[in-house]
Coordinates of C-alpha atoms in Angstrom, one line a residue:
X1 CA 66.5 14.3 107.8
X2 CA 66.9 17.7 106.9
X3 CA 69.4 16.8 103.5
X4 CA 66.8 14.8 102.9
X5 CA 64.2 17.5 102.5
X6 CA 62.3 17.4 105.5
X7 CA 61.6 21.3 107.2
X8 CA 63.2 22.2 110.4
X9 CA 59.1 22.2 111.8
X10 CA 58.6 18.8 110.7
X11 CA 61.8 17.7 112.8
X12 CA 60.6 19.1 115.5
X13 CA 57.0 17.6 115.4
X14 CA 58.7 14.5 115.4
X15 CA 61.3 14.9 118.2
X16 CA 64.4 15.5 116.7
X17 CA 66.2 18.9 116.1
X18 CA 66.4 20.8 119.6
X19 CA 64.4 17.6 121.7
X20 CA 67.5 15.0 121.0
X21 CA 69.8 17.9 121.7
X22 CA 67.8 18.6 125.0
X23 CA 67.8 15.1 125.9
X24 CA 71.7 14.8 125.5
X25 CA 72.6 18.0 127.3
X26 CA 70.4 16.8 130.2
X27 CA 72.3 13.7 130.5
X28 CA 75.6 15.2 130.4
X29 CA 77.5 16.1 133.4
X30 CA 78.9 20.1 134.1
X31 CA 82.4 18.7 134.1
X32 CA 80.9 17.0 130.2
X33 CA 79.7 19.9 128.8
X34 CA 82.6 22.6 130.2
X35 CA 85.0 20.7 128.0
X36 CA 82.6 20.6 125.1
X37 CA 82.2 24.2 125.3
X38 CA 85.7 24.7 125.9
X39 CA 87.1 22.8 122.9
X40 CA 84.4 24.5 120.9
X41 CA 85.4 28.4 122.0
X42 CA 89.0 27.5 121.5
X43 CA 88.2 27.1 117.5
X44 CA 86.1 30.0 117.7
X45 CA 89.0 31.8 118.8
X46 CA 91.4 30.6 116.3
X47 CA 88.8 31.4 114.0
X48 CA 89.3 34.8 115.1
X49 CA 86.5 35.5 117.6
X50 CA 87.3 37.2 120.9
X51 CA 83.6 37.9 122.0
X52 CA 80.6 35.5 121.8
X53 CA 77.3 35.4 123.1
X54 CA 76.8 32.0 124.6
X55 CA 72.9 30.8 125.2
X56 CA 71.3 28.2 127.7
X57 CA 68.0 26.6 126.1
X58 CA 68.9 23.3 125.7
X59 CA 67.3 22.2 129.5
X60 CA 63.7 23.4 129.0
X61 CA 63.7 22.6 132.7
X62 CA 65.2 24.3 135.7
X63 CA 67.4 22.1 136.9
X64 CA 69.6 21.7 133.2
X65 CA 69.1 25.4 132.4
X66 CA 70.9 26.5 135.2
X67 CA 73.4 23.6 134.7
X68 CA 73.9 25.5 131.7
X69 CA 74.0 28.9 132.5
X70 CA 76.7 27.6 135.3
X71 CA 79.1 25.7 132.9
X72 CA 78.9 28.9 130.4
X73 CA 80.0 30.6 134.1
X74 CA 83.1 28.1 134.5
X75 CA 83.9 28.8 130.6
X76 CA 84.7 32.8 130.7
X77 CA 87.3 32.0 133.6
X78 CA 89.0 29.1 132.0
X79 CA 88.7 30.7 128.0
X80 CA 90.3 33.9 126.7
X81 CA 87.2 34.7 125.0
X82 CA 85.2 36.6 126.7
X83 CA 81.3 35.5 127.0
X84 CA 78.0 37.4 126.8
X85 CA 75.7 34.9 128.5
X86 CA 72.0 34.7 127.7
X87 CA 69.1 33.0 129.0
X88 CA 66.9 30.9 126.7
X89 CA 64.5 28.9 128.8
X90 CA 61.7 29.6 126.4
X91 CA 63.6 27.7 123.5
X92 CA 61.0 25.2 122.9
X93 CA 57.8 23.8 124.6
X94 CA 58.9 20.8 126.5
X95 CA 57.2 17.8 125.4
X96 CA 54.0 17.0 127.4
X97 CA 53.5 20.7 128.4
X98 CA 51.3 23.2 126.3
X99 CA 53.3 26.5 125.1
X100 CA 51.0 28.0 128.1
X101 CA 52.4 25.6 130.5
X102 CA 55.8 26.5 129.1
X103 CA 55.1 30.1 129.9
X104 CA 54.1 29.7 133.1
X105 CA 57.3 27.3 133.5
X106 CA 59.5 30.0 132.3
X107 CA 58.2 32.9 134.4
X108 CA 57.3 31.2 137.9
X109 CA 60.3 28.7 138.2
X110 CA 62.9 29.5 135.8
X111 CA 63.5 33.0 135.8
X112 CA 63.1 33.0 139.8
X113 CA 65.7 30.6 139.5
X114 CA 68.6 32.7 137.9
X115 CA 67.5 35.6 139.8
X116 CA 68.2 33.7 143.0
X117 CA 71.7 32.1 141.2
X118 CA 72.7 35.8 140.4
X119 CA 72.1 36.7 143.7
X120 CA 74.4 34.2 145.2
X121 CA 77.1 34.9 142.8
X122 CA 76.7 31.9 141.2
X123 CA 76.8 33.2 137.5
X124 CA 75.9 36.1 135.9
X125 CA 73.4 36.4 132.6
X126 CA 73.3 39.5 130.6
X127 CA 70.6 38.8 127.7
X128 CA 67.1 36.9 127.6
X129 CA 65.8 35.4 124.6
X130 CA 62.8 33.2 123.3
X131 CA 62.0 31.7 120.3
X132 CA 58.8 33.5 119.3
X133 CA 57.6 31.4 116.5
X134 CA 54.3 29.8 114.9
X135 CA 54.2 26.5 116.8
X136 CA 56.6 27.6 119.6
X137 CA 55.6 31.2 121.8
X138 CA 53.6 32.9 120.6
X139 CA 53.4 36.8 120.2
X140 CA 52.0 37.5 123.8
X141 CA 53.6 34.7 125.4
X142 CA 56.8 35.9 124.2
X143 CA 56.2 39.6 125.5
X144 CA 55.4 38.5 128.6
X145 CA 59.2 36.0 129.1
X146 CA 60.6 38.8 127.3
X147 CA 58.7 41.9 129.7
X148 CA 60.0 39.4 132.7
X149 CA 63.7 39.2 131.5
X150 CA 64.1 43.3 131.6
X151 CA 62.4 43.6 135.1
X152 CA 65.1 41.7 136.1
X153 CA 67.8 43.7 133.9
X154 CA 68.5 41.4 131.1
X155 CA 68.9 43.0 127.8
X156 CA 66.7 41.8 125.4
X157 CA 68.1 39.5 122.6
X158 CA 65.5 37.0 120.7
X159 CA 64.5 34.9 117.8
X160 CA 62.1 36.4 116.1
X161 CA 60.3 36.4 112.6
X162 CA 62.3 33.5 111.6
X163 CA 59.9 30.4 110.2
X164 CA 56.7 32.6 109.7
X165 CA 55.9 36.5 109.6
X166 CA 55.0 36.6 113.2
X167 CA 55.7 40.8 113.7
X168 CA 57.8 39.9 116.5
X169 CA 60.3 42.9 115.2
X170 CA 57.4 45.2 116.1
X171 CA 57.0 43.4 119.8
X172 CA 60.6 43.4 120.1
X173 CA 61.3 47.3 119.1
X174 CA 58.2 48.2 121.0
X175 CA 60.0 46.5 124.2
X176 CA 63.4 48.1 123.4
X177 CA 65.3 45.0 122.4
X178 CA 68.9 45.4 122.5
X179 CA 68.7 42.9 119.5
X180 CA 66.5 40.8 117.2
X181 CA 67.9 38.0 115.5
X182 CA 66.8 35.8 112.0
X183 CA 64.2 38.3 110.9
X184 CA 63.9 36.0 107.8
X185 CA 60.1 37.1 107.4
X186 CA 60.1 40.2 109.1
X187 CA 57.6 42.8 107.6
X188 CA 58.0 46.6 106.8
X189 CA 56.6 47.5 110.0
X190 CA 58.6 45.7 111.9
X191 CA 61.7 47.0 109.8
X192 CA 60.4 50.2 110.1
X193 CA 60.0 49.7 114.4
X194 CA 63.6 48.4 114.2
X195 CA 65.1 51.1 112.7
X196 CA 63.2 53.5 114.9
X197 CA 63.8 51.9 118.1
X198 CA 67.9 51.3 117.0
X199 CA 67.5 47.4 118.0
X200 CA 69.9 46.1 115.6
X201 CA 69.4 43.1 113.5
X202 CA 71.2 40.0 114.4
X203 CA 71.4 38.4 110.4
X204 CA 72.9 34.4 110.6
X205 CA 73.4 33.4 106.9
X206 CA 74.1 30.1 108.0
X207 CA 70.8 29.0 108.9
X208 CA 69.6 30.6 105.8
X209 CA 71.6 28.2 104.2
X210 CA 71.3 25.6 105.9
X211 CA 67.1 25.3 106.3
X212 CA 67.1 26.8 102.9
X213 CA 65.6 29.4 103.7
X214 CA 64.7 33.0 101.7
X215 CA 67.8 35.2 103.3
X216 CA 66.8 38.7 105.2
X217 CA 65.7 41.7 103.6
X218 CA 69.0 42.9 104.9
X219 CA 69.6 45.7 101.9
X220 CA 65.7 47.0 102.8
X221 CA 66.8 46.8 106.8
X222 CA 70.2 49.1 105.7
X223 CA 68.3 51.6 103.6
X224 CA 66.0 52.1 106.7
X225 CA 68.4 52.3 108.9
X226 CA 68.7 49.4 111.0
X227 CA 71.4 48.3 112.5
X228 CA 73.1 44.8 111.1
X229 CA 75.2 42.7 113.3
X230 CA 76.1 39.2 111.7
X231 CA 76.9 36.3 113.7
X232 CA 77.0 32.4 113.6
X233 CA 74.6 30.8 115.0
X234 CA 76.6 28.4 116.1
X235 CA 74.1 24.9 117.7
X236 CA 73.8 21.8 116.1
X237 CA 72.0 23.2 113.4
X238 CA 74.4 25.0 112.2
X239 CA 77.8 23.7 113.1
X240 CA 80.0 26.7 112.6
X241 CA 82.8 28.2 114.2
X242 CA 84.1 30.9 111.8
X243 CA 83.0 34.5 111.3
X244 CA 85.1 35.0 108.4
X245 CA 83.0 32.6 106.5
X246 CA 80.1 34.1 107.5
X247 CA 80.9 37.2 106.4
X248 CA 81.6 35.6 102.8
X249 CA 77.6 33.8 102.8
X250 CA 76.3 38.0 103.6
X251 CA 78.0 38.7 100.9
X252 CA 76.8 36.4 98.7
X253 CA 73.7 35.5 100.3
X254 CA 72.5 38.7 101.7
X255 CA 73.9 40.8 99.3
X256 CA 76.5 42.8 101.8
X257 CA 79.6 44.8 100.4
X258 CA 82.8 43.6 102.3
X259 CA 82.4 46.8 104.5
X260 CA 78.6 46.3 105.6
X261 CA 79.9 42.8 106.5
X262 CA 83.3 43.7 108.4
X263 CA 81.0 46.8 110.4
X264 CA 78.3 44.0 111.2
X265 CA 81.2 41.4 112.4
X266 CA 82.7 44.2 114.7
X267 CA 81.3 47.6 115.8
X268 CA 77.7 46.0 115.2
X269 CA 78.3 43.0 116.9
X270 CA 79.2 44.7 120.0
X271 CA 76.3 46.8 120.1
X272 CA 74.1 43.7 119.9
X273 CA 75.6 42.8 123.2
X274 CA 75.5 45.9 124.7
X275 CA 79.2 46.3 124.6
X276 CA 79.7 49.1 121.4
X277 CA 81.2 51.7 124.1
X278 CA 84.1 49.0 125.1
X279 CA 84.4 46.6 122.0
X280 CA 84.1 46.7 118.2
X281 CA 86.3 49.2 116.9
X282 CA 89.7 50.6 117.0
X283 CA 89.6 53.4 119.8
X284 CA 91.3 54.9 122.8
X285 CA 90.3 52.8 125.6
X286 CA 88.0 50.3 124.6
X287 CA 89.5 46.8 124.1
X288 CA 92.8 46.2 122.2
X289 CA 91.2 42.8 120.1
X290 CA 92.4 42.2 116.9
X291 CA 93.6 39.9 114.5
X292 CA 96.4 39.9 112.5
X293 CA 96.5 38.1 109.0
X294 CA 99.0 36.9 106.4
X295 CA 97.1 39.0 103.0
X296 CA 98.1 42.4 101.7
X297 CA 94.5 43.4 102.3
X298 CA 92.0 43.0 105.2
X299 CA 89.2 41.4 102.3
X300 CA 91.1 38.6 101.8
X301 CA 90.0 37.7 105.4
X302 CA 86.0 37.1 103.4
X303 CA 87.4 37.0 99.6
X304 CA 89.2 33.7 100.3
X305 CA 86.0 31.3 101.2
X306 CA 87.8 28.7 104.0
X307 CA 90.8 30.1 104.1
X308 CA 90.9 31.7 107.5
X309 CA 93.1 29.1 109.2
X310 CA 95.4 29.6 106.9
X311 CA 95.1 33.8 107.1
X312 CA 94.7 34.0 110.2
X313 CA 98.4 34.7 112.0
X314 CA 97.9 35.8 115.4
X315 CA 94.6 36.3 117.2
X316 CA 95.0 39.2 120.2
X317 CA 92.6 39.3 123.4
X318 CA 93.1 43.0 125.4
X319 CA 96.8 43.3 123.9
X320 CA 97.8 40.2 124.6
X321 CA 98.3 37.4 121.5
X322 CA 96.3 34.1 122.5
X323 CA 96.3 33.1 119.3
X324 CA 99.7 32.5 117.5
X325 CA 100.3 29.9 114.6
X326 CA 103.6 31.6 113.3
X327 CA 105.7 30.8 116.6
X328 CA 104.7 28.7 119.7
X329 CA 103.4 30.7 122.7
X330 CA 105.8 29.7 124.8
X331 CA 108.8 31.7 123.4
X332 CA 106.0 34.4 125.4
X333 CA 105.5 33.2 128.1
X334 CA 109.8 32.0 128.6
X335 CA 110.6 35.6 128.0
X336 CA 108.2 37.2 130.3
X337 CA 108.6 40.2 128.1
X338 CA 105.9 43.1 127.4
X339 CA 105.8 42.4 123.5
X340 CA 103.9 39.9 122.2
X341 CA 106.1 39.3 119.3
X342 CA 109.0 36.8 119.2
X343 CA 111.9 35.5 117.4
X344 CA 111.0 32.0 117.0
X345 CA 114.3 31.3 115.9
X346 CA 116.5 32.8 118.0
X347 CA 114.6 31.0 120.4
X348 CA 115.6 27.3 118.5
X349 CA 119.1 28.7 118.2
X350 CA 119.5 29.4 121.9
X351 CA 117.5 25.9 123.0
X352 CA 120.4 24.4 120.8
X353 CA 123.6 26.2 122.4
X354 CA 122.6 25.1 125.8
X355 CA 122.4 22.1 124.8
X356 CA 125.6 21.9 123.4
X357 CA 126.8 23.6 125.8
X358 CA 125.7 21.2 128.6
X359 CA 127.1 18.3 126.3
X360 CA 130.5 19.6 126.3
X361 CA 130.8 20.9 130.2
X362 CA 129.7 17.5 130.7
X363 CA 132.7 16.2 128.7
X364 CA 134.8 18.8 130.9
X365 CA 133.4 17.2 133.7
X366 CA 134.2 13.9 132.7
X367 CA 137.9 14.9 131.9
X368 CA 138.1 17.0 135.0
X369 CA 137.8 13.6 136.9
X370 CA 139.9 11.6 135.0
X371 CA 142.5 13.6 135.2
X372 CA 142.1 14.2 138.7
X373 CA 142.7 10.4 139.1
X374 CA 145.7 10.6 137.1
X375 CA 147.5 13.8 137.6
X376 CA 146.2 14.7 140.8
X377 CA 147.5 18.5 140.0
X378 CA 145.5 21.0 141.2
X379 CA 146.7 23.6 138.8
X380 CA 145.7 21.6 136.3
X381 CA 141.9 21.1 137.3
X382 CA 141.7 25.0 138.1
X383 CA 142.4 25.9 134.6
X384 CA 140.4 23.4 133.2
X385 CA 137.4 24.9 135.0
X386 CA 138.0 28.5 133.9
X387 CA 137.9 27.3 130.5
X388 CA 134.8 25.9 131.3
X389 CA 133.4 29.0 133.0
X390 CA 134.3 30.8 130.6
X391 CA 132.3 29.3 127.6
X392 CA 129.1 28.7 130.0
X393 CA 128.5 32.1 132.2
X394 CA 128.4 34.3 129.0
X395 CA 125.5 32.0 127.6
X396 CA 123.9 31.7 130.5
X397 CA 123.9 35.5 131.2
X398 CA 122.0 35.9 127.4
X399 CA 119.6 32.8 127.8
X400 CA 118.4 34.9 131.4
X401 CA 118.1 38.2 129.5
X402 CA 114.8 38.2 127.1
X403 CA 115.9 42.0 125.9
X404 CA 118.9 40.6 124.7
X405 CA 117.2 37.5 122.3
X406 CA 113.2 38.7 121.8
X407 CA 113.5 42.5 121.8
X408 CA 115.1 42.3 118.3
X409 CA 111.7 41.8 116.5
X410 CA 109.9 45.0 116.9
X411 CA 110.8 46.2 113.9
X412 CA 108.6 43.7 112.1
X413 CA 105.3 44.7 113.4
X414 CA 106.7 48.6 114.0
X415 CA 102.6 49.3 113.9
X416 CA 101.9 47.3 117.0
X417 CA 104.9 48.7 118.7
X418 CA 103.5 51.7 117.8
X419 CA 100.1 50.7 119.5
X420 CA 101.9 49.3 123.0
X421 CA 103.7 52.5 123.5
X422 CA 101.0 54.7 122.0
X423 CA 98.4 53.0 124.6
X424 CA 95.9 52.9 121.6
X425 CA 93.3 49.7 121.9
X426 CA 90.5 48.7 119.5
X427 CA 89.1 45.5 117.9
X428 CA 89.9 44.9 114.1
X429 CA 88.0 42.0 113.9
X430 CA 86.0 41.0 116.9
X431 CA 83.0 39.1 116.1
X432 CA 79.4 37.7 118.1
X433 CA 78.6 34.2 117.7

């Protein structure tokens, strides 16, 4: 429907858009929609992402929303990325209720709800968001979900100024929004509050692209001094997994230089979480995430449109590689050594000396017993057994020593060695989605 011209409004007046999506996820079982989520985080990460912002908002009812908010739970133990959760009850007015009804939904079940959850340990939320929109919340209903969510402590992080100029930047900077996100129509005041108030801007070229719609002001937003974080948006609506791509549409879409677009992938990103003091840049104690990529420069990461898989070498969450497409992760994990580097070859090379070597002490073995049953000499089977020690000990002493086959390769990456011993951690390119 929406190739074929029709707005994302008129999708949703009909039912489609987020109500199929709601109906679906309602259906599905935790145990369905963990290993949806999983399988979709895993791309994410070998897209390079090690920090997303993952949302609830496709219940519109208690019961699915905190279904939701639990699987997202479930997900940062079983995925190395780590996950910023975020409630989004008041994604969309449930059909048969009035946006008032919605509210009142939101505020006197919902949010009760995932204060009682929290308290029992059941999962944790960070953010709170709402899609304040013509058609959807409201200005004041929005305030209100939103004044709710930071009584509790949740950050504020919302759609806002998206569809129609609603001056939902204003609301948000006036509430001290941690971050405002689309802000396709959003006026000069609401710039203006924005860059007062340091709420940074949360700019998703892909559903510019995909609604075609007019992109952000995000050169005005810069020159005012707001904040610009750039992230996915990844939902049905926009079915993407990589930043790197995203960071090529700002370029071309918002009119970003390479560095606006790497800060607003990293530093900025973090900060829209809440998370700039531990994430988002290489420092001295904060995070050691980075990515490292097969191109003489780091712009080849958004100059080559697509190409990340193919860029994209090794993928490392808090010093440790999770990502590694040049050699398998096991050689790591065999070695149980402190680098995260490994000779991929040496590795083959040893695999295929045991194995020979098993072959011929087998064919020792075999001899050993037939000329037991022919010479029964004792002398004879003793020496036929040093020999046989002889060629296997040695080997096995190497295969048990990790130093001796994987420590070679440090001087191909001296600049991460440099970084282990060093003890310096930081985030080259750790993106929100």
């Amino acid at each position: 429907m929406k190739l074929a011209g029709m707005s994302y409004m008129d999708i949703h007046k009909i039912g489609g858009g987020i109500y199929y999506t709601v109906e679906q996820t309602r259906k599905a079982s935790e145990n369905t929609l963990l290993r949806l989520l999983l399988a979709r985080l895993d791309q994410m990460l070998k897209s390079g992402t090690t920090l997303v912002e993952a949302k609830s908002g496709y219940g519109l009812q208690m019961q699915t929303e905190m279904k939701m908010l639990q699987v997202i739970e479930k997900a940062k133990i079983e995925s190395p990325i780590e996950i910023s959760s975020t409630f989004c009850g008041a994604h969309a007015v449930p059909k048969h209720m009035t946006s008032h009804q919605a509210t009142e939904a939101v505020l006197n079940e919902q949010l009760p709800a995932v204060a009682e959850f929290m308290k029992a340990g059941e999962f944790t939320v960070d953010n709170i968001d709402v899609f304040c929109e013509k058609g959807v919340f409201d200005l004041e209903q929005s305030r209100r979900i939103l004044s709710a969510g930071k009584e509790m402590g949740l950050q504020i992080n919302f759609h806002g100024d998206e569809l129609n100029p609603m001056e939902a930047a204003k609301m948000g900077a006036e509430l001290g929004a941690k971050a405002i996100s689309h802000l396709e129509e959003i006026s000069t005041q609401g710039i203006l509050a924005m860059a007062q108030s340091g709420t940074v801007a949360v700019v998703l070229p892909t559903t510019a692209y995909m609604l075609r719609l007019r992109p952000p002001p995000v050169k005005r937003m810069i020159e005012a001094g707001v904040p610009i974080a750039l992230g996915t948006d990844f939902n049905p609506n926009a079915f993407c997994y990589s930043m790197p791509l995203v960071m090529h549409l700002a370029c071309v879409l918002c009119g970003m230089t390479m560095e606006q677009a790497l800060q607003a992938s990293t530093i900025n990103a973090a900060a829209a979480l809440g998370k700039a003091d531990t994430h988002g840049s290489l420092e001295r104690g904060k995070c050691a995430d980075m990515l490292i990529i097969n191109a003489p420069r780091w712009e080849h990461l958004i100059y080559q449109m697509g190409a990340h898989s193919s860029l994209i070498d090794k993928v490392m969450k808090k010093g440790k590689v999770k990502v590694n497409k040049q050699w398998a992760l096991a050689v790591t994990e065999i070695g149980q050594h402190d680098h995260p580097e490994a000779d991929m070859r040496s590795f083959q090379w040893g695999c295929i000396h045991v194995l020979s070597l098993l072959a011929l002490t087998f064919a020792f073995l075999l001899k050993i017993m037939i000329l037991k049953l022919i010479f029964r000499d004792n002398m004879v089977q003793g020496t036929i057994f040093i020999i046989i020690s002889l060629h296997v000990l040695p080997m096995m002493s190497t295969f048990s020593s990790p130093n001796r086959m994987w420590r070679n390769h440090s001087a191909d990456y001296p600049e991460l060695q440099l970084l282990c011993q060093d003890g310096v951690s930081g985030t080259v390119t750790n993106a929100q989605h």
